[in-house]
Amino acid sequence: MSIIPEERLNDLTNDEIGRYSRHLLLPEIGVDGQKRLKAAKVLLIGTGGLGAPLALYLAAAGVGTLGIVDFDVVEASNLQRQIIHSTRDIDRPKVASARDKIKGLNPNVTVKEYNTALTSENAFDIIKDYDIVADGTDNYQTRYLVNDACVLLGKPNVYGSVFQFEGQASVFYAGKGPCYRCLYPSPPPPGLVPSCSEGGVMGVLPGIVGTIQAAEVIKLIVGGDKGLIGRLLLFDAWTMKFRELKLAHDENCPICGKNPTIHELIDYEQFCGLKKNTAEKPIETITALELKARLDSGEKIQLIDTREPHERAIVKFPNAKAIPLGQLERRIDEIDPTIDTVFICKIGQRSIFAIKALEEAGYKGRMLNLQDGLNAWARDVDKSLPQY
Ligand SMILES: [Zn+2]
């Protein structure tokens, strides 16, 4: 069953018949399926690693309207995988760069740009006019927001995620199968699962997973019934293996279960533990410029680089002692509690965990977190160092 109703279908032009000939030859798609693609409105959340192949293949396939939501600008470090953007697009809004590529590939596509973050305030407004949402986000708060908005609006949510060499994909469609919350009722504690910007990702991986999402979107539109509803596809690009898990609808799911407790969009930052807990002891921070000034004044400060050896091979922090995060508690005696200690990582996230871990282990010295990590040092103090 296609989710595009009959009354929205329009005839194909001769140009369209030529362009989509290889689809028209497939009985599973055919003229009827191609008309449904033409009538379909698909919203892509994110035009990054997953959004890039999604946007390109859906545009090529003749999806009539593509909405693209992204608040980011293109950075050089995106280009290793986000193939919808080009080197000359660096510093441009991602939605503008994506629109140009989509229009270049297929001028028949209507592109709607949303140069904004998806939030609890705007999600319903943006999503409500679309038939399908494809989630290409890279963070838990947006993923839960997309899920909840789709469940509450009754839209299918074509999900994908990637990390390092591993990806997953599914189709969440409340009423026909489980939702994201049925699979993951609560998010992991903040920082426990590193993001791709900290943990890395093989460039082709989002290409593979995003293309799987695009295939699922197309099948929902043309009426394929062998899709990923109720199945979680797991892919490992290093071992080149696919596995799959059967997903059951959870009747106790707080949003799509029998007695739901969530009836509207919530505060997802808070839900994901990203808001500061006022009861918790605040962590002292130091900026790169402040640290430079204190070091220049001759003050004795200990610098601890909490990154892994393979990351230190990218760029070293001058005069820092290397103790990877996982070894800190065991090597606590190597840190002198009588002088101030600054903890360093790539972007100032893992170093917060280093400080928390040492606090729990009973370390009594003063600890400071280098704000925005080594990248801030390279940006503000020593411009000869690379940012990564
Ligand atoms: Zn659910």
Short mmCIF file of N, CA and C in Angstrom, two decimals, residues 196-275:
data_model
loop_
_atom_site.label_atom_id
_atom_site.label_comp_id
_atom_site.label_asym_id
_atom_site.label_seq_id
_atom_site.Cartn_x
_atom_site.Cartn_y
_atom_site.Cartn_z
N CYS A 196 30.37 11.16 16.10
CA CYS A 196 31.33 10.90 15.02
C CYS A 196 32.46 11.93 15.05
N SER A 197 32.17 13.16 15.55
CA SER A 197 33.23 14.18 15.56
C SER A 197 34.30 13.83 16.59
N GLU A 198 33.99 12.97 17.54
CA GLU A 198 35.01 12.53 18.49
C GLU A 198 35.51 11.12 18.19
N GLY A 199 34.59 10.26 17.77
CA GLY A 199 34.96 8.85 17.60
C GLY A 199 35.33 8.49 16.17
N GLY A 200 35.00 9.39 15.22
CA GLY A 200 35.33 9.13 13.83
C GLY A 200 34.28 8.29 13.12
N VAL A 201 34.33 8.31 11.79
CA VAL A 201 33.41 7.50 10.99
C VAL A 201 34.07 7.26 9.63
N MET A 202 33.96 6.03 9.15
CA MET A 202 34.48 5.72 7.82
C MET A 202 33.58 6.43 6.80
N GLY A 203 34.21 7.13 5.87
CA GLY A 203 33.45 8.01 4.98
C GLY A 203 32.35 7.34 4.18
N VAL A 204 32.58 6.12 3.70
CA VAL A 204 31.56 5.49 2.85
C VAL A 204 30.39 4.94 3.67
N LEU A 205 30.57 4.80 5.00
CA LEU A 205 29.52 4.17 5.81
C LEU A 205 28.19 4.92 5.73
N PRO A 206 28.16 6.24 5.98
CA PRO A 206 26.87 6.93 5.82
C PRO A 206 26.35 6.87 4.39
N GLY A 207 27.25 6.72 3.41
CA GLY A 207 26.81 6.55 2.03
C GLY A 207 25.98 5.29 1.88
N ILE A 208 26.44 4.21 2.50
CA ILE A 208 25.73 2.93 2.42
C ILE A 208 24.42 2.99 3.20
N VAL A 209 24.49 3.50 4.43
CA VAL A 209 23.28 3.51 5.27
C VAL A 209 22.25 4.52 4.71
N GLY A 210 22.73 5.68 4.26
CA GLY A 210 21.81 6.67 3.69
C GLY A 210 21.13 6.16 2.43
N THR A 211 21.85 5.37 1.67
CA THR A 211 21.26 4.80 0.45
C THR A 211 20.20 3.76 0.81
N ILE A 212 20.45 3.02 1.88
CA ILE A 212 19.43 2.07 2.38
C ILE A 212 18.18 2.84 2.79
N GLN A 213 18.39 3.97 3.48
CA GLN A 213 17.23 4.79 3.87
C GLN A 213 16.47 5.28 2.62
N ALA A 214 17.23 5.70 1.61
CA ALA A 214 16.58 6.19 0.38
C ALA A 214 15.74 5.09 -0.25
N ALA A 215 16.26 3.86 -0.25
CA ALA A 215 15.50 2.74 -0.81
C ALA A 215 14.21 2.52 -0.02
N GLU A 216 14.29 2.65 1.30
CA GLU A 216 13.09 2.46 2.13
C GLU A 216 12.06 3.56 1.86
N VAL A 217 12.54 4.79 1.68
CA VAL A 217 11.63 5.90 1.38
C VAL A 217 10.89 5.60 0.06
N ILE A 218 11.64 5.19 -0.94
CA ILE A 218 11.04 4.94 -2.26
C ILE A 218 10.00 3.82 -2.16
N LYS A 219 10.31 2.77 -1.39
CA LYS A 219 9.36 1.66 -1.27
C LYS A 219 8.10 2.06 -0.54
N LEU A 220 8.24 2.92 0.48
CA LEU A 220 7.02 3.42 1.16
C LEU A 220 6.15 4.18 0.17
N ILE A 221 6.79 4.92 -0.74
CA ILE A 221 6.03 5.75 -1.69
C ILE A 221 5.35 4.90 -2.76
N VAL A 222 6.09 3.93 -3.31
CA VAL A 222 5.50 3.16 -4.41
C VAL A 222 4.68 1.97 -3.91
N GLY A 223 4.73 1.72 -2.62
CA GLY A 223 3.87 0.68 -2.07
C GLY A 223 4.54 -0.67 -1.89
N GLY A 224 5.84 -0.68 -1.69
CA GLY A 224 6.53 -1.93 -1.37
C GLY A 224 6.18 -2.34 0.06
N ASP A 225 5.98 -3.65 0.28
CA ASP A 225 5.60 -4.06 1.63
C ASP A 225 6.66 -4.96 2.28
N LYS A 226 7.88 -4.92 1.73
CA LYS A 226 8.93 -5.76 2.30
C LYS A 226 10.03 -4.90 2.93
N GLY A 227 9.64 -3.80 3.49
CA GLY A 227 10.61 -2.85 4.03
C GLY A 227 11.03 -3.16 5.45
N LEU A 228 11.63 -2.17 6.08
CA LEU A 228 12.27 -2.36 7.38
C LEU A 228 11.35 -2.06 8.57
N ILE A 229 10.04 -1.98 8.34
CA ILE A 229 9.14 -1.80 9.49
C ILE A 229 9.24 -3.05 10.37
N GLY A 230 9.56 -2.85 11.67
CA GLY A 230 9.67 -4.00 12.57
C GLY A 230 10.98 -4.76 12.48
N ARG A 231 11.93 -4.21 11.73
CA ARG A 231 13.25 -4.85 11.62
C ARG A 231 14.33 -3.79 11.80
N LEU A 232 15.37 -4.13 12.54
CA LEU A 232 16.53 -3.24 12.66
C LEU A 232 17.68 -3.88 11.90
N LEU A 233 18.14 -3.19 10.87
CA LEU A 233 19.25 -3.70 10.07
C LEU A 233 20.55 -3.16 10.63
N LEU A 234 21.49 -4.06 10.92
CA LEU A 234 22.78 -3.65 11.47
C LEU A 234 23.85 -3.96 10.45
N PHE A 235 24.74 -3.03 10.23
CA PHE A 235 25.75 -3.20 9.19
C PHE A 235 27.11 -2.85 9.76
N ASP A 236 28.09 -3.72 9.48
CA ASP A 236 29.47 -3.46 9.91
C ASP A 236 30.33 -3.37 8.64
N ALA A 237 30.83 -2.17 8.36
CA ALA A 237 31.59 -1.97 7.13
C ALA A 237 33.00 -2.56 7.23
N TRP A 238 33.48 -2.82 8.44
CA TRP A 238 34.84 -3.36 8.60
C TRP A 238 34.86 -4.85 8.32
N THR A 239 33.86 -5.57 8.86
CA THR A 239 33.78 -7.01 8.59
C THR A 239 32.90 -7.29 7.37
N MET A 240 32.27 -6.24 6.85
CA MET A 240 31.33 -6.32 5.72
C MET A 240 30.26 -7.37 5.98
N LYS A 241 29.56 -7.16 7.11
CA LYS A 241 28.49 -8.09 7.47
C LYS A 241 27.21 -7.33 7.80
N PHE A 242 26.10 -7.89 7.33
CA PHE A 242 24.78 -7.38 7.71
C PHE A 242 24.16 -8.36 8.70
N ARG A 243 23.48 -7.83 9.70
CA ARG A 243 22.67 -8.66 10.59
C ARG A 243 21.32 -7.97 10.70
N GLU A 244 20.33 -8.70 11.20
CA GLU A 244 19.08 -7.99 11.45
C GLU A 244 18.38 -8.49 12.69
N LEU A 245 17.72 -7.56 13.37
CA LEU A 245 16.99 -7.90 14.58
C LEU A 245 15.51 -7.65 14.32
N LYS A 246 14.69 -8.56 14.81
CA LYS A 246 13.23 -8.32 14.76
C LYS A 246 12.89 -7.33 15.86
N LEU A 247 12.11 -6.33 15.53
CA LEU A 247 11.71 -5.34 16.53
C LEU A 247 10.23 -5.50 16.81
N ALA A 248 9.91 -5.59 18.09
CA ALA A 248 8.50 -5.69 18.44
C ALA A 248 8.00 -4.34 18.93
N HIS A 249 6.73 -4.10 18.69
CA HIS A 249 6.10 -2.91 19.26
C HIS A 249 6.00 -3.13 20.77
N ASP A 250 6.38 -2.11 21.56
CA ASP A 250 6.32 -2.22 23.02
C ASP A 250 4.99 -1.63 23.51
N GLU A 251 4.14 -2.48 24.09
CA GLU A 251 2.85 -1.92 24.50
C GLU A 251 2.98 -0.94 25.66
N ASN A 252 4.13 -0.98 26.33
CA ASN A 252 4.35 0.00 27.40
C ASN A 252 5.13 1.22 26.91
N CYS A 253 5.32 1.34 25.61
CA CYS A 253 6.04 2.49 25.07
C CYS A 253 5.36 3.78 25.53
N PRO A 254 6.15 4.75 26.05
CA PRO A 254 5.52 5.96 26.60
C PRO A 254 4.85 6.83 25.54
N ILE A 255 5.12 6.58 24.25
CA ILE A 255 4.46 7.43 23.25
C ILE A 255 3.56 6.65 22.29
N CYS A 256 3.91 5.39 21.97
CA CYS A 256 3.04 4.66 21.04
C CYS A 256 2.44 3.42 21.68
N GLY A 257 2.56 3.30 23.02
CA GLY A 257 2.00 2.13 23.72
C GLY A 257 0.52 2.30 24.02
N LYS A 258 0.01 1.37 24.85
CA LYS A 258 -1.43 1.36 25.17
C LYS A 258 -1.85 2.58 25.98
N ASN A 259 -1.01 2.93 26.96
CA ASN A 259 -1.33 4.07 27.82
C ASN A 259 -0.22 5.10 27.76
N PRO A 260 -0.17 5.82 26.66
CA PRO A 260 0.96 6.74 26.48
C PRO A 260 0.97 7.86 27.53
N THR A 261 2.18 8.23 27.94
CA THR A 261 2.33 9.33 28.90
C THR A 261 2.84 10.60 28.20
N ILE A 262 3.32 10.44 26.96
CA ILE A 262 3.79 11.60 26.22
C ILE A 262 2.75 11.96 25.17
N HIS A 263 2.20 13.17 25.28
CA HIS A 263 1.15 13.60 24.34
C HIS A 263 1.57 14.82 23.54
N GLU A 264 2.71 15.36 23.88
CA GLU A 264 3.21 16.53 23.14
C GLU A 264 4.74 16.48 23.17
N LEU A 265 5.35 17.37 22.39
CA LEU A 265 6.81 17.38 22.34
C LEU A 265 7.35 17.93 23.67
N ILE A 266 8.49 17.37 24.10
CA ILE A 266 9.02 17.73 25.41
C ILE A 266 10.34 18.49 25.23
N ASP A 267 11.03 18.70 26.34
CA ASP A 267 12.35 19.33 26.30
C ASP A 267 13.39 18.22 26.12
N TYR A 268 13.89 18.09 24.89
CA TYR A 268 14.74 16.94 24.58
C TYR A 268 16.18 17.09 25.10
N GLU A 269 16.60 18.32 25.30
CA GLU A 269 17.92 18.54 25.91
C GLU A 269 17.90 17.98 27.33
N GLN A 270 16.82 18.31 28.02
CA GLN A 270 16.68 17.84 29.39
C GLN A 270 16.53 16.31 29.42
N PHE A 271 15.68 15.78 28.52
CA PHE A 271 15.45 14.34 28.45
C PHE A 271 16.76 13.59 28.22
N CYS A 272 17.65 14.16 27.43
CA CYS A 272 18.92 13.51 27.13
C CYS A 272 20.02 13.88 28.13
N GLY A 273 19.63 14.59 29.20
CA GLY A 273 20.59 14.88 30.27
C GLY A 273 21.60 15.93 29.89
N LEU A 274 21.25 16.79 28.93
CA LEU A 274 22.23 17.77 28.46
C LEU A 274 22.15 19.09 29.21
N LYS A 275 21.09 19.24 30.05
CA LYS A 275 21.00 20.48 30.81
C LYS A 275 21.78 20.30 32.10
#
